[in-house]
Amino acid sequence: MHDRIRHAGLLEKRMSAEAAAALIKPGMTVAMSGFTGAGYPKSVPQALAEQMEKAHAAGTDFQIKILTGASTAPELDGVLAKAGGMELRLPYMSDPLLRKRINDGEIEYMDIHLSHVAQHAWFGFYGDINIAIIEVVGIREDGSLIPSSSVGNNKTWLDMADAVIIEVNKQQSAGLEGMHDVYYGTALPPFRKPIMLNHPEDRIGQPYMDVDLSKVIAVVETDAPDRLSAFAEPDAVSNQIADHLLDFLDGEIKTGRMTDKLLPLQSGVGNIANAVLAGLSRGGYRGLKAYTEVIQDGMLGLIKDGTIAFASATSFSLSEAGIAEFNKHVDFYRERIVLRTQEISNHPELIRRLGCVALNGMIEADIYGNVNSTNVVGSHVMNGIGGSGDFARNGFLSVFMSPSVAKEGRISGIVPFASHVDHTEHDTMLLITEQGYADLRGLSPKQRARLITEKLAHPDYKPMLEDYFERALRDSYGKHTPHLMGEALSWHQRYIETGDMRL
Ligand code: 0RQ
């Protein structure tokens, strides 16, 4: 028997990616595996894109709606965006070409909290799911599926879809088997029950995914690596941000709000979050826990050196070196990592119970602490909110970090009014730039405005913010959250007109 496909019936369903892609028809809703460039189908989407291009060349429209776990890769989002084959895409994405098409107004994109996606699908908000395409490491004798390098929404897609295409990727380490915990206890209101997970390392599900074998219409074999996520080497700015976070955490330990084991860490995506995590190893912590979505290189390093004793996530997002390290020591990491469905990794009930410390990047914050994670100059989407809102709203601490300026100083990361709000002032507790940190807990709006300006703003922009706030204090319609409405977004408008927020 085939060593990766150990079920006789499914072995019979093997076919080429082209034949499997031909089963997908225009107008369908197709749900795919994949989360932060890991565990996405590698060959059927490429074959589908070719068929779409042929159809378009022949004058026939061929578009589908695509649902995933989170971001995928050029072989999925990139090729389908290029082929003009996407009518709608949700939730998180990060592919440059897809981003461009969305920002050019050619593709409808729905940005949704990652914990909401599965339940919204079950509630029927996205209509029927016609086909699920799911990458797995292998198929067991009983037909159950060994999940791949991400779990994401795969359980939901397998359960809900009318038909299923399975990609078996032999390049994924067989050592991933046993690392997953797929929870089958979710129900819909009013029948929901508490989820009995009390520690990041608790196992509440099963290592394999079930699939109704009668729904499987194709099994495709692949042999290709995940997208490799290259991270920028931590630079002076990200190291300063990490140092401010370490200072703050030391203060929390001294006041007794946390012990030196902290509370379970969540770390977002991107260069800053990755660098900050790597910086935590300088803090001298041992035996920490993580309850997070994504394991980037920085976290793998912390697990290796013992800073983090255990990490729960839904996905990996590793560089080439990170994947090599993981594959080489997979038995070590399997004892210290569990991958769950994203409805559990990002579940508000569990994040609140565990008291996560949420560490996420941001695009900009305003003087009152509203945070924009997604839309540059209020309209150009970068990646999406991902899970940052799940953790920021429900965590013990919500931390947002960014350099104080972007684009060689032409953009300030601290502005009078956020041009798009993902996390409101009610959800943000600690903001950090390389200039310092602002602890907003227990402060009123005007107190926040003074502290944010003083501690976080770049020297080029600090006098401008002080001037704005003083005039707002004097002339604002109301004095609770003083603003000059005609001027609040003028920095962004100036950037659009002159390419620089500075006067
Ligand atoms: O642009 O790529 O052209 O150089 O944004 O910025 O500073 O390298 O920071 O990689 O940490 O990303 C918010 C995007 C930050 C990320 C964001 C430009 C900047 C650069 C990247 P270039 P940095 P990071 C859980 C958590 C939302 C999702 C989330 C993110 C690029 O953290 O996607 O948190 N967060 N999920 O130049 C214009 C500004 C800018 C700006 C930065 N004010 N104006 N451009 N940039 N600030 C994980 C998941 O949910 C899956």
Tab-separated table of N, CA, C and O and ligand atoms in Angstrom, residues 35-36 92 114 266 268-272 293-294 360-363 373 376 382-388 403 406-407 411, ligand 1:
chain	number	residue	atom	x	y	z
A	35	PHE	N	-2.962	28.616	6.018
A	35	PHE	CA	-2.909	29.634	7.060
A	35	PHE	C	-1.480	30.157	7.098
A	35	PHE	O	-0.541	29.379	7.272
A	36	THR	N	-1.320	31.457	6.921
A	36	THR	CA	0.002	32.116	6.921
A	36	THR	C	1.060	31.343	6.126
A	36	THR	O	2.162	31.091	6.603
A	92	TYR	N	-8.067	36.569	5.970
A	92	TYR	CA	-6.745	37.218	5.905
A	92	TYR	C	-5.983	36.836	4.636
A	92	TYR	O	-6.054	35.703	4.178
A	114	LEU	N	-10.456	36.131	12.646
A	114	LEU	CA	-10.234	34.728	12.270
A	114	LEU	C	-11.056	33.755	13.106
A	114	LEU	O	-11.410	32.676	12.644
A	266	GLN	N	0.612	35.547	22.959
A	266	GLN	CA	0.197	35.482	21.547
A	266	GLN	C	1.090	36.437	20.793
A	266	GLN	O	1.351	37.546	21.255
A	268	GLY	N	1.739	38.150	16.922
A	268	GLY	CA	1.190	38.334	15.584
A	268	GLY	C	2.197	38.056	14.501
A	268	GLY	O	3.290	37.548	14.750
A	269	VAL	N	1.810	38.405	13.283
A	269	VAL	CA	2.673	38.164	12.137
A	269	VAL	C	3.523	39.394	11.851
A	269	VAL	O	3.268	40.466	12.377
A	270	GLY	N	4.512	39.211	10.991
A	270	GLY	CA	5.288	40.353	10.525
A	270	GLY	C	6.663	40.421	11.157
A	270	GLY	O	6.998	39.681	12.087
A	271	ASN	N	7.440	41.356	10.611
A	271	ASN	CA	8.826	41.491	11.045
A	271	ASN	C	8.946	41.939	12.490
A	271	ASN	O	9.803	41.481	13.233
A	272	ILE	N	8.084	42.891	12.894
A	272	ILE	CA	8.211	43.450	14.236
A	272	ILE	C	7.889	42.381	15.280
A	272	ILE	O	8.659	42.155	16.224
A	293	GLU	N	-1.601	31.986	17.328
A	293	GLU	CA	-2.067	31.409	16.057
A	293	GLU	C	-0.932	30.847	15.246
A	293	GLU	O	-1.032	29.816	14.618
A	294	VAL	N	0.156	31.605	15.207
A	294	VAL	CA	1.215	31.326	14.249
A	294	VAL	C	2.533	31.107	14.980
A	294	VAL	O	2.861	31.856	15.894
A	360	ASN	N	0.889	42.397	19.002
A	360	ASN	CA	0.626	42.512	17.569
A	360	ASN	C	1.233	43.772	16.969
A	360	ASN	O	1.395	44.776	17.666
A	361	GLY	N	1.522	43.699	15.683
A	361	GLY	CA	1.994	44.870	14.957
A	361	GLY	C	0.824	45.772	14.616
A	361	GLY	O	-0.340	45.380	14.723
A	362	MET	N	1.116	46.998	14.232
A	362	MET	CA	0.048	47.903	13.780
A	362	MET	C	0.584	48.790	12.674
A	362	MET	O	1.796	48.927	12.491
A	363	ILE	N	-0.352	49.401	11.950
A	363	ILE	CA	0.036	50.386	10.935
A	363	ILE	C	0.115	51.763	11.576
A	363	ILE	O	1.097	52.479	11.413
A	373	SER	N	-4.780	48.403	12.016
A	373	SER	CA	-3.886	47.282	11.674
A	373	SER	C	-3.922	46.956	10.197
A	373	SER	O	-3.176	46.092	9.747
A	376	VAL	N	-3.713	51.212	4.960
A	376	VAL	CA	-2.799	52.341	4.817
A	376	VAL	C	-3.580	53.534	4.252
A	376	VAL	O	-4.340	53.401	3.284
A	382	MET	N	-3.666	46.282	3.681
A	382	MET	CA	-2.346	45.642	3.714
A	382	MET	C	-2.524	44.123	3.735
A	382	MET	O	-2.317	43.461	2.740
A	383	ASN	N	-2.937	43.556	4.864
A	383	ASN	CA	-3.123	42.102	4.959
A	383	ASN	C	-4.517	41.723	5.458
A	383	ASN	O	-5.108	40.767	5.001
A	384	GLY	N	-4.984	42.447	6.448
A	384	GLY	CA	-6.238	42.086	7.101
A	384	GLY	C	-6.041	42.048	8.608
A	384	GLY	O	-4.909	42.078	9.094
A	385	ILE	N	-7.140	41.971	9.325
A	385	ILE	CA	-7.075	42.035	10.791
A	385	ILE	C	-6.551	40.728	11.387
A	385	ILE	O	-6.012	40.715	12.500
A	386	GLY	N	-6.681	39.631	10.646
A	386	GLY	CA	-6.203	38.346	11.147
A	386	GLY	C	-6.823	38.048	12.499
A	386	GLY	O	-8.017	38.274	12.730
A	387	GLY	N	-5.986	37.568	13.395
A	387	GLY	CA	-6.493	37.238	14.734
A	387	GLY	C	-6.221	38.326	15.747
A	387	GLY	O	-6.482	38.143	16.944
A	388	SER	N	-5.692	39.471	15.278
A	388	SER	CA	-5.285	40.481	16.267
A	388	SER	C	-6.462	40.948	17.115
A	388	SER	O	-6.316	41.193	18.314
A	403	PRO	N	7.187	50.796	14.441
A	403	PRO	CA	8.113	51.936	14.394
A	403	PRO	C	7.289	53.236	14.424
A	403	PRO	O	6.152	53.257	13.948
A	406	ALA	N	7.002	55.470	9.179
A	406	ALA	CA	7.151	54.547	8.055
A	406	ALA	C	7.620	55.351	6.851
A	406	ALA	O	7.563	56.586	6.847
A	407	LYS	N	8.071	54.620	5.822
A	407	LYS	CA	8.489	55.225	4.547
A	407	LYS	C	9.464	56.391	4.765
A	407	LYS	O	9.185	57.546	4.442
A	411	ILE	N	5.741	59.143	6.806
A	411	ILE	CA	4.463	58.791	7.444
A	411	ILE	C	4.703	58.648	8.938
A	411	ILE	O	5.670	58.014	9.361
B	1	0RQ	O1	5.927	48.185	4.003
B	1	0RQ	O2	6.505	46.028	3.018
B	1	0RQ	O3	6.529	48.121	1.646
B	1	0RQ	O4	8.265	47.739	3.432
B	1	0RQ	O5	3.847	48.054	6.213
B	1	0RQ	O6	5.567	47.010	8.082
B	1	0RQ	O7	7.034	47.833	9.881
B	1	0RQ	O8	7.779	45.795	8.523
B	1	0RQ	O9	5.858	45.705	10.177
B	1	0RQ	O10	5.883	43.383	9.101
B	1	0RQ	O11	5.313	43.835	11.521
B	1	0RQ	O12	3.732	44.491	9.645
B	1	0RQ	C1	0.446	45.877	10.685
B	1	0RQ	C2	1.170	45.062	8.451
B	1	0RQ	C3	2.843	45.351	10.301
B	1	0RQ	C4	1.172	43.486	10.432
B	1	0RQ	C5	1.389	44.956	9.967
B	1	0RQ	C6	4.290	49.391	5.966
B	1	0RQ	C7	5.790	49.295	6.091
B	1	0RQ	C8	6.046	47.971	5.399
B	1	0RQ	C9	5.169	46.224	7.017
B	1	0RQ	P1	6.883	47.471	2.950
B	1	0RQ	P2	6.682	46.589	9.154
B	1	0RQ	P3	5.245	44.257	10.120
B	1	0RQ	C10	-2.026	37.341	14.106
B	1	0RQ	C11	-2.055	38.823	14.122
B	1	0RQ	C12	-2.529	42.694	11.131
B	1	0RQ	C13	-2.766	41.237	11.373
B	1	0RQ	C14	-2.324	40.751	12.709
B	1	0RQ	C15	-0.257	42.999	10.174
B	1	0RQ	C16	4.863	47.128	5.831
B	1	0RQ	O13	1.455	43.409	11.791
B	1	0RQ	O14	-0.590	42.579	9.086
B	1	0RQ	O15	-1.876	41.471	13.562
B	1	0RQ	N1	-1.118	43.073	11.217
B	1	0RQ	N2	-2.474	39.455	12.905
B	1	0RQ	O16	6.430	50.379	5.487
B	1	0RQ	C17	2.070	53.142	5.471
B	1	0RQ	C18	1.952	53.225	7.809
B	1	0RQ	C19	2.681	52.003	7.857
B	1	0RQ	C20	3.051	51.418	6.643
B	1	0RQ	C21	3.745	50.168	8.275
B	1	0RQ	N3	1.573	53.858	8.910
B	1	0RQ	N4	1.671	53.752	6.603
B	1	0RQ	N5	2.743	51.987	5.458
B	1	0RQ	N6	3.718	50.293	6.955
B	1	0RQ	N7	3.128	51.207	8.855
B	1	0RQ	C22	-1.578	36.583	12.886
B	1	0RQ	C23	-2.670	36.370	11.959
B	1	0RQ	O17	-3.668	36.893	12.120
B	1	0RQ	C24	-2.576	35.456	10.843
